Amino acid sequence: MNAMWHDPAASKLMFRLNLAALYFYAGLSVFLSSTYELYQPHVVGHLFSAASVVVVGLYGAHCVLLFWTDRSLRRPWEFNALCLPFVLAAISAWICYRRYYQQI
């Protein structure tokens, strides 16, 4: 067995905790990109919300690597669950783009 933590239960737990954190960051990214003008100036707020999209993408890539490391332990729904945060990051980037050009 090629488990990352040499314990299947720990590997499943760490992947699912990272997946839950990824969902939290993806939701936070959508929230930040849709409301940034409420708490920061225009340019700084835009950069902050755009950076959150990049963080979600990088953290999503980390979760994909965790998935493929121990793919024999993963369930089919876990692979499907990995797709939604990338969709949320794309939506967040689109919202950020639209809000930026709306304010110009």
PDB file of N, CA and C in Angstrom:
ATOM      1  N   MET A   1       0.842  -1.171   0.000  1.00  0.00           N
ATOM      2  CA  MET A   1       0.000   0.000   0.000  1.00  0.00           C
ATOM      3  C   MET A   1       0.893   1.242   0.000  1.00  0.00           C
ATOM      4  N   ASN A   2       0.490   2.236  -0.721  1.00  0.00           N
ATOM      5  CA  ASN A   2       1.283   3.448  -0.865  1.00  0.00           C
ATOM      6  C   ASN A   2       0.573   4.616  -0.194  1.00  0.00           C
ATOM      7  N   ALA A   3       0.160   4.440   1.041  1.00  0.00           N
ATOM      8  CA  ALA A   3      -0.534   5.505   1.760  1.00  0.00           C
ATOM      9  C   ALA A   3       0.461   6.558   2.222  1.00  0.00           C
ATOM     10  N   MET A   4       0.057   7.804   2.119  1.00  0.00           N
ATOM     11  CA  MET A   4       0.960   8.892   2.449  1.00  0.00           C
ATOM     12  C   MET A   4       1.334   8.889   3.928  1.00  0.00           C
ATOM     13  N   TRP A   5       0.385   8.646   4.794  1.00  0.00           N
ATOM     14  CA  TRP A   5       0.648   8.660   6.224  1.00  0.00           C
ATOM     15  C   TRP A   5       0.774   7.252   6.795  1.00  0.00           C
ATOM     16  N   HIS A   6       0.880   6.257   5.952  1.00  0.00           N
ATOM     17  CA  HIS A   6       1.017   4.850   6.346  1.00  0.00           C
ATOM     18  C   HIS A   6      -0.149   4.365   7.202  1.00  0.00           C
ATOM     19  N   ASP A   7      -1.234   5.084   7.142  1.00  0.00           N
ATOM     20  CA  ASP A   7      -2.450   4.700   7.848  1.00  0.00           C
ATOM     21  C   ASP A   7      -3.628   5.176   6.991  1.00  0.00           C
ATOM     22  N   PRO A   8      -4.425   4.247   6.467  1.00  0.00           N
ATOM     23  CA  PRO A   8      -5.519   4.671   5.580  1.00  0.00           C
ATOM     24  C   PRO A   8      -6.501   5.628   6.235  1.00  0.00           C
ATOM     25  N   ALA A   9      -6.799   5.434   7.509  1.00  0.00           N
ATOM     26  CA  ALA A   9      -7.757   6.320   8.185  1.00  0.00           C
ATOM     27  C   ALA A   9      -7.212   7.741   8.285  1.00  0.00           C
ATOM     28  N   ALA A  10      -5.933   7.883   8.597  1.00  0.00           N
ATOM     29  CA  ALA A  10      -5.334   9.218   8.693  1.00  0.00           C
ATOM     30  C   ALA A  10      -5.277   9.879   7.322  1.00  0.00           C
ATOM     31  N   SER A  11      -4.999   9.100   6.295  1.00  0.00           N
ATOM     32  CA  SER A  11      -4.952   9.652   4.943  1.00  0.00           C
ATOM     33  C   SER A  11      -6.323  10.162   4.512  1.00  0.00           C
ATOM     34  N   LYS A  12      -7.363   9.383   4.783  1.00  0.00           N
ATOM     35  CA  LYS A  12      -8.727   9.824   4.446  1.00  0.00           C
ATOM     36  C   LYS A  12      -9.107  11.076   5.227  1.00  0.00           C
ATOM     37  N   LEU A  13      -8.766  11.077   6.521  1.00  0.00           N
ATOM     38  CA  LEU A  13      -9.113  12.230   7.356  1.00  0.00           C
ATOM     39  C   LEU A  13      -8.404  13.496   6.888  1.00  0.00           C
ATOM     40  N   MET A  14      -7.110  13.406   6.605  1.00  0.00           N
ATOM     41  CA  MET A  14      -6.375  14.589   6.172  1.00  0.00           C
ATOM     42  C   MET A  14      -6.877  15.105   4.825  1.00  0.00           C
ATOM     43  N   PHE A  15      -7.226  14.207   3.914  1.00  0.00           N
ATOM     44  CA  PHE A  15      -7.758  14.652   2.634  1.00  0.00           C
ATOM     45  C   PHE A  15      -9.100  15.348   2.822  1.00  0.00           C
ATOM     46  N   ARG A  16      -9.955  14.764   3.634  1.00  0.00           N
ATOM     47  CA  ARG A  16     -11.288  15.359   3.822  1.00  0.00           C
ATOM     48  C   ARG A  16     -11.220  16.678   4.578  1.00  0.00           C
ATOM     49  N   LEU A  17     -10.300  16.805   5.516  1.00  0.00           N
ATOM     50  CA  LEU A  17     -10.122  18.093   6.196  1.00  0.00           C
ATOM     51  C   LEU A  17      -9.591  19.157   5.233  1.00  0.00           C
ATOM     52  N   ASN A  18      -8.656  18.774   4.380  1.00  0.00           N
ATOM     53  CA  ASN A  18      -8.160  19.721   3.370  1.00  0.00           C
ATOM     54  C   ASN A  18      -9.252  20.084   2.378  1.00  0.00           C
ATOM     55  N   LEU A  19     -10.099  19.136   2.027  1.00  0.00           N
ATOM     56  CA  LEU A  19     -11.211  19.424   1.122  1.00  0.00           C
ATOM     57  C   LEU A  19     -12.207  20.385   1.765  1.00  0.00           C
ATOM     58  N   ALA A  20     -12.486  20.191   3.064  1.00  0.00           N
ATOM     59  CA  ALA A  20     -13.381  21.109   3.771  1.00  0.00           C
ATOM     60  C   ALA A  20     -12.789  22.514   3.830  1.00  0.00           C
ATOM     61  N   ALA A  21     -11.484  22.612   4.074  1.00  0.00           N
ATOM     62  CA  ALA A  21     -10.834  23.925   4.087  1.00  0.00           C
ATOM     63  C   ALA A  21     -10.861  24.566   2.707  1.00  0.00           C
ATOM     64  N   LEU A  22     -10.720  23.762   1.666  1.00  0.00           N
ATOM     65  CA  LEU A  22     -10.792  24.285   0.302  1.00  0.00           C
ATOM     66  C   LEU A  22     -12.175  24.852   0.011  1.00  0.00           C
ATOM     67  N   TYR A  23     -13.220  24.166   0.450  1.00  0.00           N
ATOM     68  CA  TYR A  23     -14.570  24.697   0.277  1.00  0.00           C
ATOM     69  C   TYR A  23     -14.753  26.003   1.037  1.00  0.00           C
ATOM     70  N   PHE A  24     -14.191  26.082   2.236  1.00  0.00           N
ATOM     71  CA  PHE A  24     -14.284  27.325   3.010  1.00  0.00           C
ATOM     72  C   PHE A  24     -13.591  28.471   2.267  1.00  0.00           C
ATOM     73  N   TYR A  25     -12.376  28.230   1.772  1.00  0.00           N
ATOM     74  CA  TYR A  25     -11.647  29.270   1.047  1.00  0.00           C
ATOM     75  C   TYR A  25     -12.340  29.646  -0.254  1.00  0.00           C
ATOM     76  N   ALA A  26     -12.945  28.689  -0.930  1.00  0.00           N
ATOM     77  CA  ALA A  26     -13.657  29.004  -2.174  1.00  0.00           C
ATOM     78  C   ALA A  26     -14.874  29.875  -1.884  1.00  0.00           C
ATOM     79  N   GLY A  27     -15.613  29.547  -0.836  1.00  0.00           N
ATOM     80  CA  GLY A  27     -16.750  30.387  -0.454  1.00  0.00           C
ATOM     81  C   GLY A  27     -16.310  31.769  -0.009  1.00  0.00           C
ATOM     82  N   LEU A  28     -15.201  31.825   0.727  1.00  0.00           N
ATOM     83  CA  LEU A  28     -14.661  33.118   1.154  1.00  0.00           C
ATOM     84  C   LEU A  28     -14.201  33.942  -0.040  1.00  0.00           C
ATOM     85  N   SER A  29     -13.654  33.301  -1.043  1.00  0.00           N
ATOM     86  CA  SER A  29     -13.215  34.000  -2.246  1.00  0.00           C
ATOM     87  C   SER A  29     -14.396  34.626  -2.983  1.00  0.00           C
ATOM     88  N   VAL A  30     -15.485  33.884  -3.096  1.00  0.00           N
ATOM     89  CA  VAL A  30     -16.686  34.440  -3.731  1.00  0.00           C
ATOM     90  C   VAL A  30     -17.218  35.609  -2.911  1.00  0.00           C
ATOM     91  N   PHE A  31     -17.221  35.479  -1.592  1.00  0.00           N
ATOM     92  CA  PHE A  31     -17.689  36.556  -0.728  1.00  0.00           C
ATOM     93  C   PHE A  31     -16.804  37.796  -0.868  1.00  0.00           C
ATOM     94  N   LEU A  32     -15.477  37.595  -0.864  1.00  0.00           N
ATOM     95  CA  LEU A  32     -14.559  38.731  -0.964  1.00  0.00           C
ATOM     96  C   LEU A  32     -14.671  39.438  -2.308  1.00  0.00           C
ATOM     97  N   SER A  33     -14.817  38.677  -3.374  1.00  0.00           N
ATOM     98  CA  SER A  33     -14.877  39.310  -4.692  1.00  0.00           C
ATOM     99  C   SER A  33     -16.196  40.024  -4.924  1.00  0.00           C
ATOM    100  N   SER A  34     -17.231  39.661  -4.213  1.00  0.00           N
ATOM    101  CA  SER A  34     -18.516  40.330  -4.425  1.00  0.00           C
ATOM    102  C   SER A  34     -18.744  41.498  -3.479  1.00  0.00           C
ATOM    103  N   THR A  35     -17.961  41.618  -2.407  1.00  0.00           N
ATOM    104  CA  THR A  35     -18.197  42.686  -1.431  1.00  0.00           C
ATOM    105  C   THR A  35     -16.961  43.490  -1.078  1.00  0.00           C
ATOM    106  N   TYR A  36     -15.911  43.446  -1.891  1.00  0.00           N
ATOM    107  CA  TYR A  36     -14.662  44.076  -1.461  1.00  0.00           C
ATOM    108  C   TYR A  36     -14.754  45.590  -1.346  1.00  0.00           C
ATOM    109  N   GLU A  37     -15.623  46.239  -2.068  1.00  0.00           N
ATOM    110  CA  GLU A  37     -15.676  47.703  -1.990  1.00  0.00           C
ATOM    111  C   GLU A  37     -16.301  48.182  -0.687  1.00  0.00           C
ATOM    112  N   LEU A  38     -16.876  47.281   0.091  1.00  0.00           N
ATOM    113  CA  LEU A  38     -17.450  47.680   1.376  1.00  0.00           C
ATOM    114  C   LEU A  38     -16.394  47.903   2.449  1.00  0.00           C
ATOM    115  N   TYR A  39     -15.256  47.256   2.337  1.00  0.00           N
ATOM    116  CA  TYR A  39     -14.280  47.325   3.418  1.00  0.00           C
ATOM    117  C   TYR A  39     -12.878  47.741   2.996  1.00  0.00           C
ATOM    118  N   GLN A  40     -12.613  47.912   1.698  1.00  0.00           N
ATOM    119  CA  GLN A  40     -11.295  48.366   1.267  1.00  0.00           C
ATOM    120  C   GLN A  40     -11.442  49.292   0.068  1.00  0.00           C
ATOM    121  N   PRO A  41     -10.446  50.163  -0.145  1.00  0.00           N
ATOM    122  CA  PRO A  41     -10.481  51.018  -1.336  1.00  0.00           C
ATOM    123  C   PRO A  41     -10.484  50.187  -2.613  1.00  0.00           C
ATOM    124  N   HIS A  42     -10.797  50.829  -3.691  1.00  0.00           N
ATOM    125  CA  HIS A  42     -11.049  50.138  -4.954  1.00  0.00           C
ATOM    126  C   HIS A  42      -9.892  49.257  -5.420  1.00  0.00           C
ATOM    127  N   VAL A  43      -8.707  49.816  -5.604  1.00  0.00           N
ATOM    128  CA  VAL A  43      -7.595  49.057  -6.179  1.00  0.00           C
ATOM    129  C   VAL A  43      -7.098  47.988  -5.200  1.00  0.00           C
ATOM    130  N   VAL A  44      -6.960  48.335  -3.946  1.00  0.00           N
ATOM    131  CA  VAL A  44      -6.477  47.383  -2.949  1.00  0.00           C
ATOM    132  C   VAL A  44      -7.475  46.245  -2.769  1.00  0.00           C
ATOM    133  N   GLY A  45      -8.747  46.577  -2.712  1.00  0.00           N
ATOM    134  CA  GLY A  45      -9.771  45.545  -2.571  1.00  0.00           C
ATOM    135  C   GLY A  45      -9.813  44.609  -3.756  1.00  0.00           C
ATOM    136  N   HIS A  46      -9.614  45.154  -4.940  1.00  0.00           N
ATOM    137  CA  HIS A  46      -9.607  44.314  -6.132  1.00  0.00           C
ATOM    138  C   HIS A  46      -8.428  43.350  -6.114  1.00  0.00           C
ATOM    139  N   LEU A  47      -7.259  43.832  -5.741  1.00  0.00           N
ATOM    140  CA  LEU A  47      -6.082  42.965  -5.685  1.00  0.00           C
ATOM    141  C   LEU A  47      -6.237  41.887  -4.614  1.00  0.00           C
ATOM    142  N   PHE A  48      -6.848  42.243  -3.491  1.00  0.00           N
ATOM    143  CA  PHE A  48      -7.061  41.283  -2.404  1.00  0.00           C
ATOM    144  C   PHE A  48      -7.999  40.164  -2.838  1.00  0.00           C
ATOM    145  N   SER A  49      -9.072  40.519  -3.515  1.00  0.00           N
ATOM    146  CA  SER A  49     -10.010  39.484  -3.963  1.00  0.00           C
ATOM    147  C   SER A  49      -9.453  38.678  -5.126  1.00  0.00           C
ATOM    148  N   ALA A  50      -8.655  39.301  -5.985  1.00  0.00           N
ATOM    149  CA  ALA A  50      -8.012  38.546  -7.066  1.00  0.00           C
ATOM    150  C   ALA A  50      -6.978  37.572  -6.504  1.00  0.00           C
ATOM    151  N   ALA A  51      -6.287  37.972  -5.453  1.00  0.00           N
ATOM    152  CA  ALA A  51      -5.324  37.066  -4.811  1.00  0.00           C
ATOM    153  C   ALA A  51      -6.032  35.880  -4.172  1.00  0.00           C
ATOM    154  N   SER A  52      -7.248  36.094  -3.677  1.00  0.00           N
ATOM    155  CA  SER A  52      -7.979  34.972  -3.079  1.00  0.00           C
ATOM    156  C   SER A  52      -8.334  33.921  -4.124  1.00  0.00           C
ATOM    157  N   VAL A  53      -8.561  34.341  -5.360  1.00  0.00           N
ATOM    158  CA  VAL A  53      -8.817  33.379  -6.440  1.00  0.00           C
ATOM    159  C   VAL A  53      -7.570  32.544  -6.705  1.00  0.00           C
ATOM    160  N   VAL A  54      -6.413  33.175  -6.691  1.00  0.00           N
ATOM    161  CA  VAL A  54      -5.155  32.457  -6.911  1.00  0.00           C
ATOM    162  C   VAL A  54      -4.900  31.470  -5.772  1.00  0.00           C
ATOM    163  N   VAL A  55      -5.185  31.885  -4.546  1.00  0.00           N
ATOM    164  CA  VAL A  55      -5.003  30.994  -3.390  1.00  0.00           C
ATOM    165  C   VAL A  55      -5.905  29.777  -3.502  1.00  0.00           C
ATOM    166  N   VAL A  56      -7.144  29.971  -3.916  1.00  0.00           N
ATOM    167  CA  VAL A  56      -8.051  28.832  -4.088  1.00  0.00           C
ATOM    168  C   VAL A  56      -7.531  27.897  -5.170  1.00  0.00           C
ATOM    169  N   GLY A  57      -7.013  28.440  -6.249  1.00  0.00           N
ATOM    170  CA  GLY A  57      -6.455  27.592  -7.306  1.00  0.00           C
ATOM    171  C   GLY A  57      -5.264  26.778  -6.841  1.00  0.00           C
ATOM    172  N   LEU A  58      -4.362  27.415  -6.103  1.00  0.00           N
ATOM    173  CA  LEU A  58      -3.185  26.698  -5.604  1.00  0.00           C
ATOM    174  C   LEU A  58      -3.553  25.659  -4.553  1.00  0.00           C
ATOM    175  N   TYR A  59      -4.466  26.023  -3.658  1.00  0.00           N
ATOM    176  CA  TYR A  59      -4.892  25.070  -2.628  1.00  0.00           C
ATOM    177  C   TYR A  59      -5.684  23.922  -3.255  1.00  0.00           C
ATOM    178  N   GLY A  60      -6.431  24.219  -4.317  1.00  0.00           N
ATOM    179  CA  GLY A  60      -7.123  23.164  -5.053  1.00  0.00           C
ATOM    180  C   GLY A  60      -6.152  22.212  -5.717  1.00  0.00           C
ATOM    181  N   ALA A  61      -5.050  22.748  -6.259  1.00  0.00           N
ATOM    182  CA  ALA A  61      -4.025  21.883  -6.845  1.00  0.00           C
ATOM    183  C   ALA A  61      -3.386  21.003  -5.775  1.00  0.00           C
ATOM    184  N   HIS A  62      -3.207  21.541  -4.584  1.00  0.00           N
ATOM    185  CA  HIS A  62      -2.694  20.754  -3.464  1.00  0.00           C
ATOM    186  C   HIS A  62      -3.646  19.607  -3.128  1.00  0.00           C
ATOM    187  N   CYS A  63      -4.939  19.890  -3.111  1.00  0.00           N
ATOM    188  CA  CYS A  63      -5.917  18.843  -2.807  1.00  0.00           C
ATOM    189  C   CYS A  63      -5.976  17.791  -3.914  1.00  0.00           C
ATOM    190  N   VAL A  64      -5.806  18.194  -5.147  1.00  0.00           N
ATOM    191  CA  VAL A  64      -5.768  17.221  -6.247  1.00  0.00           C
ATOM    192  C   VAL A  64      -4.559  16.306  -6.092  1.00  0.00           C
ATOM    193  N   LEU A  65      -3.423  16.864  -5.705  1.00  0.00           N
ATOM    194  CA  LEU A  65      -2.243  16.032  -5.467  1.00  0.00           C
ATOM    195  C   LEU A  65      -2.454  15.076  -4.302  1.00  0.00           C
ATOM    196  N   LEU A  66      -3.137  15.546  -3.255  1.00  0.00           N
ATOM    197  CA  LEU A  66      -3.471  14.644  -2.150  1.00  0.00           C
ATOM    198  C   LEU A  66      -4.396  13.525  -2.621  1.00  0.00           C
ATOM    199  N   PHE A  67      -5.329  13.867  -3.500  1.00  0.00           N
ATOM    200  CA  PHE A  67      -6.253  12.856  -4.023  1.00  0.00           C
ATOM    201  C   PHE A  67      -5.496  11.790  -4.803  1.00  0.00           C
ATOM    202  N   TRP A  68      -4.599  12.210  -5.678  1.00  0.00           N
ATOM    203  CA  TRP A  68      -3.903  11.253  -6.534  1.00  0.00           C
ATOM    204  C   TRP A  68      -2.813  10.485  -5.793  1.00  0.00           C
ATOM    205  N   THR A  69      -2.351  10.999  -4.659  1.00  0.00           N
ATOM    206  CA  THR A  69      -1.337  10.277  -3.898  1.00  0.00           C
ATOM    207  C   THR A  69      -1.874   8.950  -3.375  1.00  0.00           C
ATOM    208  N   ASP A  70      -3.058   8.964  -2.822  1.00  0.00           N
ATOM    209  CA  ASP A  70      -3.677   7.753  -2.267  1.00  0.00           C
ATOM    210  C   ASP A  70      -4.992   7.467  -2.971  1.00  0.00           C
ATOM    211  N   ARG A  71      -4.985   7.443  -4.279  1.00  0.00           N
ATOM    212  CA  ARG A  71      -6.243   7.317  -5.018  1.00  0.00           C
ATOM    213  C   ARG A  71      -6.943   5.974  -4.800  1.00  0.00           C
ATOM    214  N   SER A  72      -6.237   4.964  -4.322  1.00  0.00           N
ATOM    215  CA  SER A  72      -6.894   3.680  -4.065  1.00  0.00           C
ATOM    216  C   SER A  72      -7.808   3.762  -2.844  1.00  0.00           C
ATOM    217  N   LEU A  73      -7.591   4.761  -1.973  1.00  0.00           N
ATOM    218  CA  LEU A  73      -8.423   4.921  -0.780  1.00  0.00           C
ATOM    219  C   LEU A  73      -9.612   5.846  -1.013  1.00  0.00           C
ATOM    220  N   ARG A  74      -9.653   6.515  -2.134  1.00  0.00           N
ATOM    221  CA  ARG A  74     -10.674   7.542  -2.367  1.00  0.00           C
ATOM    222  C   ARG A  74     -11.962   6.950  -2.906  1.00  0.00           C
ATOM    223  N   ARG A  75     -13.037   7.628  -2.589  1.00  0.00           N
ATOM    224  CA  ARG A  75     -14.356   7.258  -3.083  1.00  0.00           C
ATOM    225  C   ARG A  75     -14.668   8.098  -4.325  1.00  0.00           C
ATOM    226  N   PRO A  76     -15.610   7.639  -5.169  1.00  0.00           N
ATOM    227  CA  PRO A  76     -15.941   8.427  -6.374  1.00  0.00           C
ATOM    228  C   PRO A  76     -16.495   9.817  -6.066  1.00  0.00           C
ATOM    229  N   TRP A  77     -17.241   9.965  -4.981  1.00  0.00           N
ATOM    230  CA  TRP A  77     -17.802  11.285  -4.675  1.00  0.00           C
ATOM    231  C   TRP A  77     -16.707  12.282  -4.314  1.00  0.00           C
ATOM    232  N   GLU A  78     -15.567  11.795  -3.827  1.00  0.00           N
ATOM    233  CA  GLU A  78     -14.488  12.713  -3.467  1.00  0.00           C
ATOM    234  C   GLU A  78     -13.861  13.348  -4.710  1.00  0.00           C
ATOM    235  N   PHE A  79     -13.789  12.595  -5.780  1.00  0.00           N
ATOM    236  CA  PHE A  79     -13.287  13.180  -7.022  1.00  0.00           C
ATOM    237  C   PHE A  79     -14.269  14.226  -7.541  1.00  0.00           C
ATOM    238  N   ASN A  80     -15.562  13.925  -7.464  1.00  0.00           N
ATOM    239  CA  ASN A  80     -16.566  14.908  -7.898  1.00  0.00           C
ATOM    240  C   ASN A  80     -16.553  16.140  -7.000  1.00  0.00           C
ATOM    241  N   ALA A  81     -16.279  15.950  -5.718  1.00  0.00           N
ATOM    242  CA  ALA A  81     -16.250  17.084  -4.788  1.00  0.00           C
ATOM    243  C   ALA A  81     -15.071  18.010  -5.062  1.00  0.00           C
ATOM    244  N   LEU A  82     -14.030  17.507  -5.706  1.00  0.00           N
ATOM    245  CA  LEU A  82     -12.891  18.352  -6.027  1.00  0.00           C
ATOM    246  C   LEU A  82     -13.194  19.358  -7.135  1.00  0.00           C
ATOM    247  N   CYS A  83     -14.212  19.118  -7.929  1.00  0.00           N
ATOM    248  CA  CYS A  83     -14.509  19.992  -9.071  1.00  0.00           C
ATOM    249  C   CYS A  83     -15.176  21.302  -8.661  1.00  0.00           C
ATOM    250  N   LEU A  84     -16.025  21.275  -7.649  1.00  0.00           N
ATOM    251  CA  LEU A  84     -16.800  22.463  -7.291  1.00  0.00           C
ATOM    252  C   LEU A  84     -15.944  23.648  -6.837  1.00  0.00           C
ATOM    253  N   PRO A  85     -14.900  23.490  -6.029  1.00  0.00           N
ATOM    254  CA  PRO A  85     -14.106  24.675  -5.665  1.00  0.00           C
ATOM    255  C   PRO A  85     -13.461  25.372  -6.860  1.00  0.00           C
ATOM    256  N   PHE A  86     -13.090  24.622  -7.886  1.00  0.00           N
ATOM    257  CA  PHE A  86     -12.530  25.264  -9.084  1.00  0.00           C
ATOM    258  C   PHE A  86     -13.612  26.058  -9.819  1.00  0.00           C
ATOM    259  N   VAL A  87     -14.825  25.545  -9.822  1.00  0.00           N
ATOM    260  CA  VAL A  87     -15.949  26.289 -10.412  1.00  0.00           C
ATOM    261  C   VAL A  87     -16.205  27.557  -9.600  1.00  0.00           C
ATOM    262  N   LEU A  88     -16.169  27.447  -8.272  1.00  0.00           N
ATOM    263  CA  LEU A  88     -16.360  28.627  -7.429  1.00  0.00           C
ATOM    264  C   LEU A  88     -15.242  29.644  -7.634  1.00  0.00           C
ATOM    265  N   ALA A  89     -14.012  29.194  -7.846  1.00  0.00           N
ATOM    266  CA  ALA A  89     -12.911  30.122  -8.118  1.00  0.00           C
ATOM    267  C   ALA A  89     -13.117  30.833  -9.451  1.00  0.00           C
ATOM    268  N   ALA A  90     -13.615  30.114 -10.447  1.00  0.00           N
ATOM    269  CA  ALA A  90     -13.891  30.743 -11.748  1.00  0.00           C
ATOM    270  C   ALA A  90     -15.020  31.771 -11.616  1.00  0.00           C
ATOM    271  N   ILE A  91     -16.047  31.440 -10.852  1.00  0.00           N
ATOM    272  CA  ILE A  91     -17.146  32.390 -10.617  1.00  0.00           C
ATOM    273  C   ILE A  91     -16.629  33.609  -9.868  1.00  0.00           C
ATOM    274  N   SER A  92     -15.779  33.385  -8.888  1.00  0.00           N
ATOM    275  CA  SER A  92     -15.200  34.492  -8.128  1.00  0.00           C
ATOM    276  C   SER A  92     -14.357  35.394  -9.022  1.00  0.00           C
ATOM    277  N   ALA A  93     -13.577  34.807  -9.902  1.00  0.00           N
ATOM    278  CA  ALA A  93     -12.777  35.612 -10.833  1.00  0.00           C
ATOM    279  C   ALA A  93     -13.669  36.405 -11.779  1.00  0.00           C
ATOM    280  N   TRP A  94     -14.752  35.804 -12.231  1.00  0.00           N
ATOM    281  CA  TRP A  94     -15.684  36.513 -13.120  1.00  0.00           C
ATOM    282  C   TRP A  94     -16.346  37.675 -12.380  1.00  0.00           C
ATOM    283  N   ILE A  95     -16.767  37.449 -11.135  1.00  0.00           N
ATOM    284  CA  ILE A  95     -17.378  38.520 -10.341  1.00  0.00           C
ATOM    285  C   ILE A  95     -16.373  39.647 -10.129  1.00  0.00           C
ATOM    286  N   CYS A  96     -15.143  39.281  -9.807  1.00  0.00           N
ATOM    287  CA  CYS A  96     -14.102  40.279  -9.585  1.00  0.00           C
ATOM    288  C   CYS A  96     -13.862  41.099 -10.852  1.00  0.00           C
ATOM    289  N   TYR A  97     -13.807  40.430 -11.983  1.00  0.00           N
ATOM    290  CA  TYR A  97     -13.628  41.107 -13.275  1.00  0.00           C
ATOM    291  C   TYR A  97     -14.789  42.056 -13.557  1.00  0.00           C
ATOM    292  N   ARG A  98     -16.004  41.602 -13.355  1.00  0.00           N
ATOM    293  CA  ARG A  98     -17.181  42.440 -13.629  1.00  0.00           C
ATOM    294  C   ARG A  98     -17.249  43.639 -12.685  1.00  0.00           C
ATOM    295  N   ARG A  99     -16.942  43.430 -11.410  1.00  0.00           N
ATOM    296  CA  ARG A  99     -16.991  44.528 -10.450  1.00  0.00           C
ATOM    297  C   ARG A  99     -15.896  45.565 -10.750  1.00  0.00           C
ATOM    298  N   TYR A 100     -14.751  45.101 -11.191  1.00  0.00           N
ATOM    299  CA  TYR A 100     -13.656  46.014 -11.504  1.00  0.00           C
ATOM    300  C   TYR A 100     -14.044  46.928 -12.664  1.00  0.00           C
ATOM    301  N   TYR A 101     -14.587  46.365 -13.724  1.00  0.00           N
ATOM    302  CA  TYR A 101     -14.972  47.188 -14.879  1.00  0.00           C
ATOM    303  C   TYR A 101     -16.241  47.976 -14.629  1.00  0.00           C
ATOM    304  N   GLN A 102     -17.038  47.550 -13.690  1.00  0.00           N
ATOM    305  CA  GLN A 102     -18.223  48.313 -13.319  1.00  0.00           C
ATOM    306  C   GLN A 102     -17.819  49.609 -12.609  1.00  0.00           C
ATOM    307  N   GLN A 103     -16.740  49.563 -11.871  1.00  0.00           N
ATOM    308  CA  GLN A 103     -16.318  50.738 -11.101  1.00  0.00           C
ATOM    309  C   GLN A 103     -15.396  51.685 -11.870  1.00  0.00           C
ATOM    310  N   ILE A 104     -14.929  51.260 -13.029  1.00  0.00           N
ATOM    311  CA  ILE A 104     -14.055  52.159 -13.818  1.00  0.00           C
ATOM    312  C   ILE A 104     -14.892  53.256 -14.451  1.00  0.00           C
TER     313      ILE A 104
END
